[in-house]
Coordinates of C-alpha atoms and ligand atoms in Angstrom, one line a residue:
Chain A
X1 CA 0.0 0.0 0.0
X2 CA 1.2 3.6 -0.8
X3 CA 2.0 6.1 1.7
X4 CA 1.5 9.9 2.2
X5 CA 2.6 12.2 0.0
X6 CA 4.3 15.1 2.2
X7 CA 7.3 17.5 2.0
X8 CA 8.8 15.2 4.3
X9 CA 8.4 12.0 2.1
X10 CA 9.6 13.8 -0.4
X11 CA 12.3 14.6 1.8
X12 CA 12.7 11.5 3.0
X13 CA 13.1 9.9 -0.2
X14 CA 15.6 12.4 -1.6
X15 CA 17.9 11.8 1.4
X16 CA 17.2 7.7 0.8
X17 CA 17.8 7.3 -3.2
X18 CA 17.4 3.4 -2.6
X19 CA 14.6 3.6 -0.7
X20 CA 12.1 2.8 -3.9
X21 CA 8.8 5.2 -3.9
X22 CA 5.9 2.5 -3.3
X23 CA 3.4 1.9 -6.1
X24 CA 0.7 4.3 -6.3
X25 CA -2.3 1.3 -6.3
X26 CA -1.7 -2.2 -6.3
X27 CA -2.7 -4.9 -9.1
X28 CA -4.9 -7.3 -7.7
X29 CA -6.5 -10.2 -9.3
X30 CA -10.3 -9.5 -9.9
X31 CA -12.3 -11.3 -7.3
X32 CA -15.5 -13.9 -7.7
X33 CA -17.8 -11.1 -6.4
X34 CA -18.4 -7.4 -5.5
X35 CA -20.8 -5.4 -3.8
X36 CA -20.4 -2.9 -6.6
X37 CA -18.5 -3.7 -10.5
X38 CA -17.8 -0.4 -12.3
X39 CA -17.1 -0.8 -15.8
X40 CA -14.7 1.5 -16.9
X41 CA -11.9 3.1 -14.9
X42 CA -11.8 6.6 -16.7
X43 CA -12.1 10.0 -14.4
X44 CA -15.9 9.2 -13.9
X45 CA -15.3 5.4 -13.3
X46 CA -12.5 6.2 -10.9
X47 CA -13.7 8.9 -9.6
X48 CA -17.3 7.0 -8.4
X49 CA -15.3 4.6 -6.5
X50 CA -13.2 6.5 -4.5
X51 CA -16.5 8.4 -3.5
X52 CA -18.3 5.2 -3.1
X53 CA -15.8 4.3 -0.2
X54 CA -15.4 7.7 0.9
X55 CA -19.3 8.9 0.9
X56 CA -21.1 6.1 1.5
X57 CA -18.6 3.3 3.0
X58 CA -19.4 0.7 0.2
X59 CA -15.7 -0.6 -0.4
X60 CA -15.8 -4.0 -1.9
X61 CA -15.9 -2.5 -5.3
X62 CA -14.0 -3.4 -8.5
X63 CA -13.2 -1.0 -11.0
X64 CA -12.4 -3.3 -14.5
X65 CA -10.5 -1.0 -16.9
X66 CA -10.1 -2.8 -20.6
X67 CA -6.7 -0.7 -21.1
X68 CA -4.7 0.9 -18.5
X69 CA -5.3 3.2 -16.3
X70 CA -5.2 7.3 -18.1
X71 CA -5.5 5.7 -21.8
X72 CA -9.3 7.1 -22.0
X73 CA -10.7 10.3 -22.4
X74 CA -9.5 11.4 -19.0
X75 CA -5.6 11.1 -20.5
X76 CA -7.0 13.0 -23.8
X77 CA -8.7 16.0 -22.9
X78 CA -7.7 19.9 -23.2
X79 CA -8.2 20.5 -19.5
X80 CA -11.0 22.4 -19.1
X81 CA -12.3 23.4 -16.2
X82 CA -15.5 25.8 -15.6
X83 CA -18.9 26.2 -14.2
X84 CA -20.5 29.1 -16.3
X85 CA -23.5 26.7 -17.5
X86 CA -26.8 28.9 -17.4
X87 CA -29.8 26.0 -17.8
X88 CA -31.3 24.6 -14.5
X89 CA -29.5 21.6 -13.3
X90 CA -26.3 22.5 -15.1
X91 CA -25.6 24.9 -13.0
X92 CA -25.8 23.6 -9.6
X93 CA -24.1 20.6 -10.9
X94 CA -21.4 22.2 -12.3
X95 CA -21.1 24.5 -9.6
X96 CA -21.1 21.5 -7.2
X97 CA -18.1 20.0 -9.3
X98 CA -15.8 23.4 -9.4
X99 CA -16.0 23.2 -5.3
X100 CA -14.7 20.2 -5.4
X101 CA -11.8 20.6 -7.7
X102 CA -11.1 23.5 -5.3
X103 CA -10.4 20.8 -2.4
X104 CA -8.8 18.1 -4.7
X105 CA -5.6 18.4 -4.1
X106 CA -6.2 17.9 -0.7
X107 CA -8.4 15.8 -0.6
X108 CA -7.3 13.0 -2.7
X109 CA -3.5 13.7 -1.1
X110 CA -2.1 14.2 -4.8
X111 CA -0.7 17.1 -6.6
X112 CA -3.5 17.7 -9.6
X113 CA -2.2 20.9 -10.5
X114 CA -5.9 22.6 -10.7
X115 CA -4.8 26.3 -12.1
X116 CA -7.6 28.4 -11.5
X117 CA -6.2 30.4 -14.5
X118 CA -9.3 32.0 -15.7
X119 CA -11.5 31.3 -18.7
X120 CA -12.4 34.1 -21.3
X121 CA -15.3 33.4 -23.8
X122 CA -14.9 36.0 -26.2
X123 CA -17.7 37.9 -28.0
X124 CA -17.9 38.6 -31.6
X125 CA -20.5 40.7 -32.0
X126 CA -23.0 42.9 -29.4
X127 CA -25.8 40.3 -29.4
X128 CA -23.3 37.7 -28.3
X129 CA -22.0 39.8 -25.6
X130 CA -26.0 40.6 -25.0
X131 CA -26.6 36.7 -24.0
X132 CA -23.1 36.2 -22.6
X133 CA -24.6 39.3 -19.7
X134 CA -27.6 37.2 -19.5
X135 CA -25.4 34.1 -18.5
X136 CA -23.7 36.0 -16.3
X137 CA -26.6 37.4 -14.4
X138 CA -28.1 33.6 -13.9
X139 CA -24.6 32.5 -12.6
X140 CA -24.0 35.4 -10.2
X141 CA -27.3 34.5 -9.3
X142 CA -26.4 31.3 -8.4
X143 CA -23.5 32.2 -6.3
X144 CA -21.1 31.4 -9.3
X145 CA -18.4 34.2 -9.7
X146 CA -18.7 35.9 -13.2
X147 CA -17.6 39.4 -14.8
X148 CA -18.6 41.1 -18.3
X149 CA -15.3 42.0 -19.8
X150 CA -15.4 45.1 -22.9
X151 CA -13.4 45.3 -25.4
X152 CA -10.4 47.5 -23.9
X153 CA -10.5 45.2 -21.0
X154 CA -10.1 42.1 -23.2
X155 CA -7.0 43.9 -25.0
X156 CA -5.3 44.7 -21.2
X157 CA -5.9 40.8 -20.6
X158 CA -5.0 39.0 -24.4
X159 CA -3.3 41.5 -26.0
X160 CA -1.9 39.3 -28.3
X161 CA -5.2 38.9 -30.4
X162 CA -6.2 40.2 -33.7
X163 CA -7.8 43.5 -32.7
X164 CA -6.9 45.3 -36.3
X165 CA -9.4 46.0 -38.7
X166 CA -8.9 43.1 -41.5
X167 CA -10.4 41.0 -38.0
X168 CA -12.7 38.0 -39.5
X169 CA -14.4 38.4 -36.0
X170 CA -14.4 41.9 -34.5
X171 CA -13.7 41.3 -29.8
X172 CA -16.2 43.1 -28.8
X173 CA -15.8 42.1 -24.9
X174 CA -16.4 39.1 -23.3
X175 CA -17.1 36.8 -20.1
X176 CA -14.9 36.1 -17.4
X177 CA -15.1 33.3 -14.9
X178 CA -12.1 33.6 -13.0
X179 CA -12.2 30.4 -10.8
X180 CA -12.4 28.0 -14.0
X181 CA -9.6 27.2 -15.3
X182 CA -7.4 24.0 -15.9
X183 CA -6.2 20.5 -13.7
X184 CA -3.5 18.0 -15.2
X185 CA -5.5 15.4 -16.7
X186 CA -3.2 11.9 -16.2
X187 CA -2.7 13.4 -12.4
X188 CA -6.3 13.5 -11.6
X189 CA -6.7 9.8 -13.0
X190 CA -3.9 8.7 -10.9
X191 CA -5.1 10.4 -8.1
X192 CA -8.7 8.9 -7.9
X193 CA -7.1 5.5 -8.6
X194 CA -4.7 6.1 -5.5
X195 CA -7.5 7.3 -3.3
X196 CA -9.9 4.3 -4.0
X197 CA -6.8 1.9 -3.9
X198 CA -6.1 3.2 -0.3
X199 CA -9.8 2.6 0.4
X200 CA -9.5 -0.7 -0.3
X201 CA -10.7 -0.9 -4.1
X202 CA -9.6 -3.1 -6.7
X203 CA -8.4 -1.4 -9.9
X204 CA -8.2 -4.4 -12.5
X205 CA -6.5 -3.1 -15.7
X206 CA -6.2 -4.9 -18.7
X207 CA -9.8 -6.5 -18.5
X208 CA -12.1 -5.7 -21.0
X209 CA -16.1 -6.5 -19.9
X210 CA -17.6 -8.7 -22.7
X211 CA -21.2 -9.0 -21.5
X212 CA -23.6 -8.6 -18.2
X213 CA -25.4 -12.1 -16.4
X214 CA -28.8 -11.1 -16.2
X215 CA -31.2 -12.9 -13.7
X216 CA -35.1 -12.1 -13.2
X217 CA -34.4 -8.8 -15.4
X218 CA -31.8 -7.6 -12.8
X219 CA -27.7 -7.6 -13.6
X220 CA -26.2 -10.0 -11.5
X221 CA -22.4 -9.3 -12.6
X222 CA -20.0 -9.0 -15.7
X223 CA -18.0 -11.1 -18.2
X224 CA -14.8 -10.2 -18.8
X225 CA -11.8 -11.4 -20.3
X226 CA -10.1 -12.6 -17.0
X227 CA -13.7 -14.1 -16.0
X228 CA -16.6 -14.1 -14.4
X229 CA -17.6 -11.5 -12.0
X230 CA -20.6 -12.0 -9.3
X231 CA -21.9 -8.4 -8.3
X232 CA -24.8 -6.9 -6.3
X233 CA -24.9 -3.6 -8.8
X234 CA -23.2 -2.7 -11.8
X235 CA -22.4 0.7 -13.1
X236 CA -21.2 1.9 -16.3
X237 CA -18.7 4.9 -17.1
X238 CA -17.1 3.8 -20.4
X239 CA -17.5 7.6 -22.3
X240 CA -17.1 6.6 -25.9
X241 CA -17.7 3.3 -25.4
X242 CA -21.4 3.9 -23.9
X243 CA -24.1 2.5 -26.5
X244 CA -21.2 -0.9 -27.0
X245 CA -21.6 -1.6 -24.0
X246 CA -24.7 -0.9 -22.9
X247 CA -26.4 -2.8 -25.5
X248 CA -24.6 -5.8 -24.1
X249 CA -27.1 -5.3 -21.5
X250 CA -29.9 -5.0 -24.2
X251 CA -30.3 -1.0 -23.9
X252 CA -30.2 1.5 -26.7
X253 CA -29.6 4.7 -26.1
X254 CA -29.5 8.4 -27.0
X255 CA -26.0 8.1 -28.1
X256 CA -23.8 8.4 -31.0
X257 CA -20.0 8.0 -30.8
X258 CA -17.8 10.7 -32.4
X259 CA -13.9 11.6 -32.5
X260 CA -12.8 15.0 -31.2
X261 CA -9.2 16.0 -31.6
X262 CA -6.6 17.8 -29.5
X263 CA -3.7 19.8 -30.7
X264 CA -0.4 21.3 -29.3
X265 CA 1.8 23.5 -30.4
X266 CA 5.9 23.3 -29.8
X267 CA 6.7 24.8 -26.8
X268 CA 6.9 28.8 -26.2
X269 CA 7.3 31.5 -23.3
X270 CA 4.4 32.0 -21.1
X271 CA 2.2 34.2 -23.2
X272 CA -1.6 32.9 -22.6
X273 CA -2.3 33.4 -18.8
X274 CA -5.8 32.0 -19.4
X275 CA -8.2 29.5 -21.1
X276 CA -9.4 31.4 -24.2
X277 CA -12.4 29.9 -25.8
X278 CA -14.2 32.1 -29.3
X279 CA -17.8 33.0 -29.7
X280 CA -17.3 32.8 -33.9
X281 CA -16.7 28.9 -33.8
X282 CA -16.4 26.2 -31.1
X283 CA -12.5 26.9 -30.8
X284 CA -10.9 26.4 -26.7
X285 CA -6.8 27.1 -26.0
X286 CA -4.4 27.1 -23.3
X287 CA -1.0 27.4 -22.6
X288 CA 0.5 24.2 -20.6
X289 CA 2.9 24.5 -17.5
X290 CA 5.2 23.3 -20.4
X291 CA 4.8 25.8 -22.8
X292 CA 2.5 24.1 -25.9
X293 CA -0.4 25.8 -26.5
X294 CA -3.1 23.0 -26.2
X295 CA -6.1 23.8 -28.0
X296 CA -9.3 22.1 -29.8
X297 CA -12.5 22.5 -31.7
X298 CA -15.3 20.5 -33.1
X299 CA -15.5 17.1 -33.4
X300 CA -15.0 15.6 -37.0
X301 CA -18.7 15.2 -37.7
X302 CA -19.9 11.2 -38.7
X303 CA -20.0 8.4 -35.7
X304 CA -16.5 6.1 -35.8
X305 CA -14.6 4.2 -33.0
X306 CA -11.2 5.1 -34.5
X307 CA -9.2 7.4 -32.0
X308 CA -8.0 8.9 -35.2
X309 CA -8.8 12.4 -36.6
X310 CA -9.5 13.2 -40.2
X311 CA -7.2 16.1 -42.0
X312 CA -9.6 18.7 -43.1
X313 CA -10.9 19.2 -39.4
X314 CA -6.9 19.6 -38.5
X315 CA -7.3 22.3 -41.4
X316 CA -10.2 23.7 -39.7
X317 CA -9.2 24.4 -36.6
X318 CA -6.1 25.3 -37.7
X319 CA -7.8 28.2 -39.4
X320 CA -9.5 29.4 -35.8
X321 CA -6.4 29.4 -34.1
X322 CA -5.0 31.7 -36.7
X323 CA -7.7 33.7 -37.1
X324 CA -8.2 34.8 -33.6
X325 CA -4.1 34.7 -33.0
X326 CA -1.7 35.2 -36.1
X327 CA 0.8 34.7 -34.7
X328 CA -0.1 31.3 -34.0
X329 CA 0.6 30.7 -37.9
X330 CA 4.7 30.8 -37.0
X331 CA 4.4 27.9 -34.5
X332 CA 4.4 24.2 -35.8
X333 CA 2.1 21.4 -34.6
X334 CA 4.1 19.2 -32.0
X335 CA 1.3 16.4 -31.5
X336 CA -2.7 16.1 -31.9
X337 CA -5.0 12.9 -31.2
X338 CA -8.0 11.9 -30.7
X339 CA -10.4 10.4 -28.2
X340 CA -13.7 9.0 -28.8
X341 CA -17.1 10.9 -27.1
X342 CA -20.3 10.1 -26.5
X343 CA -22.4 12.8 -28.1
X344 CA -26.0 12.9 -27.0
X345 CA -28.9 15.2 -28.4
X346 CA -29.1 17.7 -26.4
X347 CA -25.4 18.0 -25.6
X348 CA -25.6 17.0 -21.5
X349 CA -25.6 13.7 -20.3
X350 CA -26.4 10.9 -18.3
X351 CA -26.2 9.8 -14.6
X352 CA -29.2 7.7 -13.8
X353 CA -30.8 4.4 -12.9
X354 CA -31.5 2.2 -16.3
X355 CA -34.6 0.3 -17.1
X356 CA -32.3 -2.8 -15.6
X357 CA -32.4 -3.2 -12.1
X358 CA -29.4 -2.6 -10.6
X359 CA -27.8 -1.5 -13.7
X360 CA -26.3 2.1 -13.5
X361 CA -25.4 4.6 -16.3
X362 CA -22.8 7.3 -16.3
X363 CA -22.5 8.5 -20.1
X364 CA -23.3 10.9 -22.9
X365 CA -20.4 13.8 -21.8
X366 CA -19.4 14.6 -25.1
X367 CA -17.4 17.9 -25.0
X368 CA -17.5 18.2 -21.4
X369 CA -17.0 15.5 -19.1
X370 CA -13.3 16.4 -17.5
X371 CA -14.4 19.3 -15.5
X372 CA -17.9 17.0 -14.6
X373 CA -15.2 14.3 -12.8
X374 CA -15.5 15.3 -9.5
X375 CA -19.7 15.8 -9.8
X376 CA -20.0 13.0 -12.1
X377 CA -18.2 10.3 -9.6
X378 CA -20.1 11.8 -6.5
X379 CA -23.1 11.8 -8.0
X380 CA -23.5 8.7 -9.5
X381 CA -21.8 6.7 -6.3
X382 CA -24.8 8.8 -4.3
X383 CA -27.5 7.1 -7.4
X384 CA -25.6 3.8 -6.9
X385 CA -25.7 3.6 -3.0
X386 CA -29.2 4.3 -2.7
X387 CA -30.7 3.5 -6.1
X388 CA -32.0 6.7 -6.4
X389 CA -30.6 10.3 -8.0
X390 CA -29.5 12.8 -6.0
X391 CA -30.6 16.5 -6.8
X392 CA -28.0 17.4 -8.2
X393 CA -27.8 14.9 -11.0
X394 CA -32.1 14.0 -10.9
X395 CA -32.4 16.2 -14.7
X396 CA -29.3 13.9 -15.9
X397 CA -31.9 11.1 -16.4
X398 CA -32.2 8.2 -19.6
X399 CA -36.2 9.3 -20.2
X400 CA -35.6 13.0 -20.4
X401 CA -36.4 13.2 -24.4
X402 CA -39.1 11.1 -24.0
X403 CA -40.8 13.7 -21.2
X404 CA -39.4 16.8 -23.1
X405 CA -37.0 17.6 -20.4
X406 CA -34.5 18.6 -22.7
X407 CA -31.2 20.0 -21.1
X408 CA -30.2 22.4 -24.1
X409 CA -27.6 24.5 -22.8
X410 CA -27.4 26.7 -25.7
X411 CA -31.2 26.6 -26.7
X412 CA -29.6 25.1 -30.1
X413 CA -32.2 22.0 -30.5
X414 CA -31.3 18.6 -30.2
X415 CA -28.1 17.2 -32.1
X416 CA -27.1 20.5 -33.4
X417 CA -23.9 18.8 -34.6
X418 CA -26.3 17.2 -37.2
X419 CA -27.7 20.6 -38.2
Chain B
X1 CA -10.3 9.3 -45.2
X2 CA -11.5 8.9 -49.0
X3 CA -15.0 8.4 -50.0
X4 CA -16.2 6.8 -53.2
X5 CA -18.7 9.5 -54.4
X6 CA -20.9 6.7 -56.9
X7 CA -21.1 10.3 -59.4
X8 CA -17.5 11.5 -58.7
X9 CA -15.6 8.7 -57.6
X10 CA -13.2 8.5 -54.5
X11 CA -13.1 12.3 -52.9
X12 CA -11.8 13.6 -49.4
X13 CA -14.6 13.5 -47.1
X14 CA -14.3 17.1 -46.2
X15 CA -16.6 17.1 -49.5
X16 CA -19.1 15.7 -47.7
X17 CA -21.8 16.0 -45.3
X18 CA -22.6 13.4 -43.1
X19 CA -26.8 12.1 -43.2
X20 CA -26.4 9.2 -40.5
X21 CA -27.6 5.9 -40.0
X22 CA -29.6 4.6 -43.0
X23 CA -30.6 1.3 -41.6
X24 CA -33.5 3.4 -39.4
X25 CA -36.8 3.5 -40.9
X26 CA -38.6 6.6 -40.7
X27 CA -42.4 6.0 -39.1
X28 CA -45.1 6.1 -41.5
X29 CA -46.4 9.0 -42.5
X30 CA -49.3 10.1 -40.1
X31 CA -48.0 7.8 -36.7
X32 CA -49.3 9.6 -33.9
X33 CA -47.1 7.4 -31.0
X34 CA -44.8 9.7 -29.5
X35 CA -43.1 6.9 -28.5
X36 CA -42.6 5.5 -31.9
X37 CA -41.2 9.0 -33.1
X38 CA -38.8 9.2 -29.8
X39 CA -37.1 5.8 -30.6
X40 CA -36.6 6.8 -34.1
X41 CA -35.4 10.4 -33.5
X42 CA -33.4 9.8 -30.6
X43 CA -32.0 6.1 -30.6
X44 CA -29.5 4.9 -32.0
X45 CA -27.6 1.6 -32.5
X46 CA -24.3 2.8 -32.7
X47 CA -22.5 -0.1 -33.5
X48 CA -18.9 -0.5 -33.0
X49 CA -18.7 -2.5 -36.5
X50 CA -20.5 -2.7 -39.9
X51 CA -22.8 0.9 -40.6
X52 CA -24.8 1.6 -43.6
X53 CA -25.0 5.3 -43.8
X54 CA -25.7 8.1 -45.7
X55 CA -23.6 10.9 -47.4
X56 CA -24.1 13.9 -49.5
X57 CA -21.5 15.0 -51.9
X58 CA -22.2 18.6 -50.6
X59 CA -19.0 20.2 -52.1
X60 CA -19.6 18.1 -55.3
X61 CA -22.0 16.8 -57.5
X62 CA -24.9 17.8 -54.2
X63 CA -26.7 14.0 -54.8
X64 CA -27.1 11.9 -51.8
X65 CA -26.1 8.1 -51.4
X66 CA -25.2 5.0 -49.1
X67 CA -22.1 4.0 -47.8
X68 CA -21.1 1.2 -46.0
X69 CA -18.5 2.1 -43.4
X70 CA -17.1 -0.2 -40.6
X71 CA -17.6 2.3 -37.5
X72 CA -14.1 0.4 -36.0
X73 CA -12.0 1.0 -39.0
X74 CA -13.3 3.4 -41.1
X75 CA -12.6 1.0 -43.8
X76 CA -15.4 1.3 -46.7
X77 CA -17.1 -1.1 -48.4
X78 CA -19.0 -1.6 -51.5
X79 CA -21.8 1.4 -51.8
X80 CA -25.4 -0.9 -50.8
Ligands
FAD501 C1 -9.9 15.6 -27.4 C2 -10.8 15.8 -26.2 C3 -10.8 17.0 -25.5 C4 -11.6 17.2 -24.4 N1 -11.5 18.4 -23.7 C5 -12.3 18.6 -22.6 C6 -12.1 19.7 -21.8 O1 -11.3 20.6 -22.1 N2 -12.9 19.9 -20.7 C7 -13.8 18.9 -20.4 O2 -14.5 19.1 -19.4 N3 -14.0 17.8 -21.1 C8 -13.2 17.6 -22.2 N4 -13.4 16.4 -22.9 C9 -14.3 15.4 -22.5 C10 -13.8 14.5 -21.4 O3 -12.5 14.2 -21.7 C11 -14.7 13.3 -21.3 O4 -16.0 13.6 -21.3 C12 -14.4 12.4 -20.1 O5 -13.0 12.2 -19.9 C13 -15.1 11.1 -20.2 O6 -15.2 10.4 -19.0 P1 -14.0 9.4 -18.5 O7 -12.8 10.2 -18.0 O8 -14.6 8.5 -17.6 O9 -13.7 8.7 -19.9 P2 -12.5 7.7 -20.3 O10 -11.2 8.1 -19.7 O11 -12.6 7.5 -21.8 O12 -12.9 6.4 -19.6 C14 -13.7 5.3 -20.1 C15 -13.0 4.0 -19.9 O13 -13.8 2.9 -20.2 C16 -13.0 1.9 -20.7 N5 -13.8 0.9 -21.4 C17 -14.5 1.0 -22.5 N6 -15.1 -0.2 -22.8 C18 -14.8 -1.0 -21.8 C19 -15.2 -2.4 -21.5 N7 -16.0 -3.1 -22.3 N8 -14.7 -2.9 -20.4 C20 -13.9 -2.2 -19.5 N9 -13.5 -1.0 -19.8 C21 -14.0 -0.3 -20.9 C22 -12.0 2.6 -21.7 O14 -10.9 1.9 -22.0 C23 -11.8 3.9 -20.9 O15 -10.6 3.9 -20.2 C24 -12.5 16.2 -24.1 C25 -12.6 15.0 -24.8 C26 -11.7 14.8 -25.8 C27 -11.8 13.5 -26.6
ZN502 ZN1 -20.3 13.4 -56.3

């Protein structure tokens, strides 16, 4: 079992080179049978364990990753982090998840390296900036911290945007929510796995699950490469993977699975102090403790499991990056890749009971599942400890279309990717 | 990725739109089940594998046609 992390380990272990650092979670074999399996040990998989131990004392839990540990979505991402979400439920849930990443560190005794760098979302016209004040009354509402930049006070923060005339997409202000901000992806996989370890969870890598054993209409436990599994509930977090494995358990869902690529520039000096996201296009960027600018877009736009990205969106991105920073034109690519998201039709997504008893879901997060970790793990451990959703995830439900309970964030329609 | 346009032959698919899954079958006209319209609006299979699906050479010749795709791959087969 690992130890503390402290200035003194560190220390300790500095003054000691022989003395080996412990492994951060052990390998176990998977056992006959669990209280709880969770299928899927990305952010939200990981991240419901540790809070099904820590919240609600249920510790003989399994978490059965089919790769290793980080090689999901939660290793992928652009490292988002923000709560200025405007629809009912969003924004207490969101909300909910940015107090946690304040404590996170902490909490899970791990550096995550959550930057609370600032987000700008830049307006491009004075209607945009019209609904970006409207957002920002409903979140200061809330409680959530917001400000309504102008256009001199966006220069003073990014002065190294196109403000000249020939601009495809006149600033003319913009939105700024200074506690959102970034984490370091792997370390917040690691450090969830490390917490739930020390709880007494087994993290079983390398096991993919192959189907569900069904009794009576309930789920009675998992098939997996290294065997069968007995377990009182199952719950699934698998992002792109959602409708595949779902319909093992004969569901189909509001899903479609879709690549999104990530970019990053060679390294440079510090010059972007904060996370800029661009009202013209769906366009995000950031400047990593390392110096790349990291930065994304779209996804590529037809349903595929390949964790590979097509040119012309490379082009297309490419093309918002220089068109909102020229300069960005001199820098080469040093890496992009993809991940694979589950994009649902109203663009929020899922944390609920299924029509199978004891059968969980965790899904649907398409563009914005990294910041929902922390939210996303203590909700759904909440929904899997009492079979019931809390408040804070109750709108995230499977039958929301059906009811027209839509959760359209950006009053868009549903699957405006389509459109 | 390269897709055979039946018109135009093979093309970059950033000449293309995407039209989705072409195995669905839209309700008859006049179906007054909400239920019925939910499952064909919403639901999808979504299979990691073998998808017939359609395409419009938007940037092309504008017609619209099937493609079969293998979701895992991307590799394309023969046009049903
Ligand atoms: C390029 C990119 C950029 C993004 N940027 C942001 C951002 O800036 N901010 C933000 O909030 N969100 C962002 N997201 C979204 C966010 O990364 C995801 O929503 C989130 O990580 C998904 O949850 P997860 O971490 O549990 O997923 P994952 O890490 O993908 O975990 C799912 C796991 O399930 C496993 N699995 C699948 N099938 C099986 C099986 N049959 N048996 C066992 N295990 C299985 C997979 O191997 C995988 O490890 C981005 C996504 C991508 C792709
Ligand atoms: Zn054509």
């Amino acid at each position: 079992m690992s130890d503390r992390y402290s200035a003194l380990a560190l220390a300790r272990h500095a003054l000691q080179p022989d003395l080996p650092w412990p492994r951060a979670w052990r390998s176990p074999e998977p056992k006959t049978s669990y209280d709880v399996v969770i299928v899927g040990g990305g952010g939200h998989g990981l991240a419901t364990a540790y809070y099904l131990a820590e919240n609600h004392g249920i510790r003989n839990v399994a978490v059965i990753e089919r790769n290793y540990i980080g090689s999901g979505n939660v290793g992928r991402n652009t490292t988002i982090i923000r709560s200025n979400y405007m629809i009912g439920g969003n924004t207490a849930f969101f909300e909910h998840s940015l107090k946690l990443w304040e404590g996170l560190s902490h909490e899970l005794n791990f550096n995550c390296m959550v930057s609370h760098r600032g987000q700008i979302v830049l307006a491009v016209n004075p209607v945009q900036l019209d609904t970006f004040a409207r957002r920002g009354n409903i979140m200061r509402l809330n409680g959530i911290d917001a400000e309504l930049l102008d256009r001199g006070e966006v220069m003073k923060l990014l002065p190294y945007l196109d403000y000249s005339k020939e601009a495809r997409w006149p600033i003319c202000g913009g939105i700024l929510q200074r506690r959102a901000g970034t984490a370091r992806h792997d370390a917040v996989a690691w450090a969830y796995t490390r917490a739930a370890d020390r709880h007494g969870i087994d993290i079983i890598e390398n096991c993919e699950v192959t189907g569900f054993t069904m009794a009576e209409g309930r789920v009675t436990g998992v098939d997996t490469t290294r065997g069968r599994i007995n377990a009182g509930k199952v719950a699934i977090a698998v992002a792109g993977h959602t409708s595949h494995v779902a319909r093992l358990a004969g569901l189909r869902l509001p899903v479609e699975s879709h690549v999104l690529q990530a970019f990053v520039t060679e390294p440079v000096k510090p010059l972007v102090h904060h996370v800029v996201s661009w009202g013209a296009e769906l366009f995000y960027l950031s400047q990593s403790d390392k110096g790349g600018l990291v930065f994304g877009g779209h996804i590529d736009g037809f349903n595929t499991y390949t964790q590979r990205g097509q040119f012309g969106k490379i082009r297309e991105v490419a093309e918002c990056a220089v068109s909102l920073m020229p300069f960005i034109s001199r820098l080469r690519l040093l890496r992009h890749w993809g991940g694979i998201q589950d994009m649902t039709p109203d663009g929020s997504p899922f944390i609920c009971r299924t029509p199978v008893r004891n059968l969980y879901l965790n899904g649907g997060w398409c563009y914005q599942g990294f910041k929902a970790t922390p939210a996303s793990g203590w909700t759904f451990a909440h929904t899997i400890a009492h079979d019931e959703e809390h408040e804070l995830n109750r709108c995230y439900a499977l039958d929301r279309f059906e009811k027209g309970a839509e959760l359209d964030e950006f009053g868009l329609g549903n699957w405006t990717y389509k459109q | 990725m390269r897709i055979p346009c039946p018109w135009c032959g093979p093309r970059d698919y950033s000449e293309f739109r995407y039209g989705g899954d072409a195995a669905k079958q839209r309700p008859v006209h006049g179906e007054t089940d909400a239920k019925v319209w939910h499952d064909y609006y919403f639901l999808f299979d979504n299979p990691k594998g073998p998808h017939d699906e359609y395409w419009q050479h938007v940037l092309g010749c504008r017609q619209w046609f099937k493609l079969a795709r293998d979701t895992a791959t991307n590799e394309i087969g023969e046009v049903p």
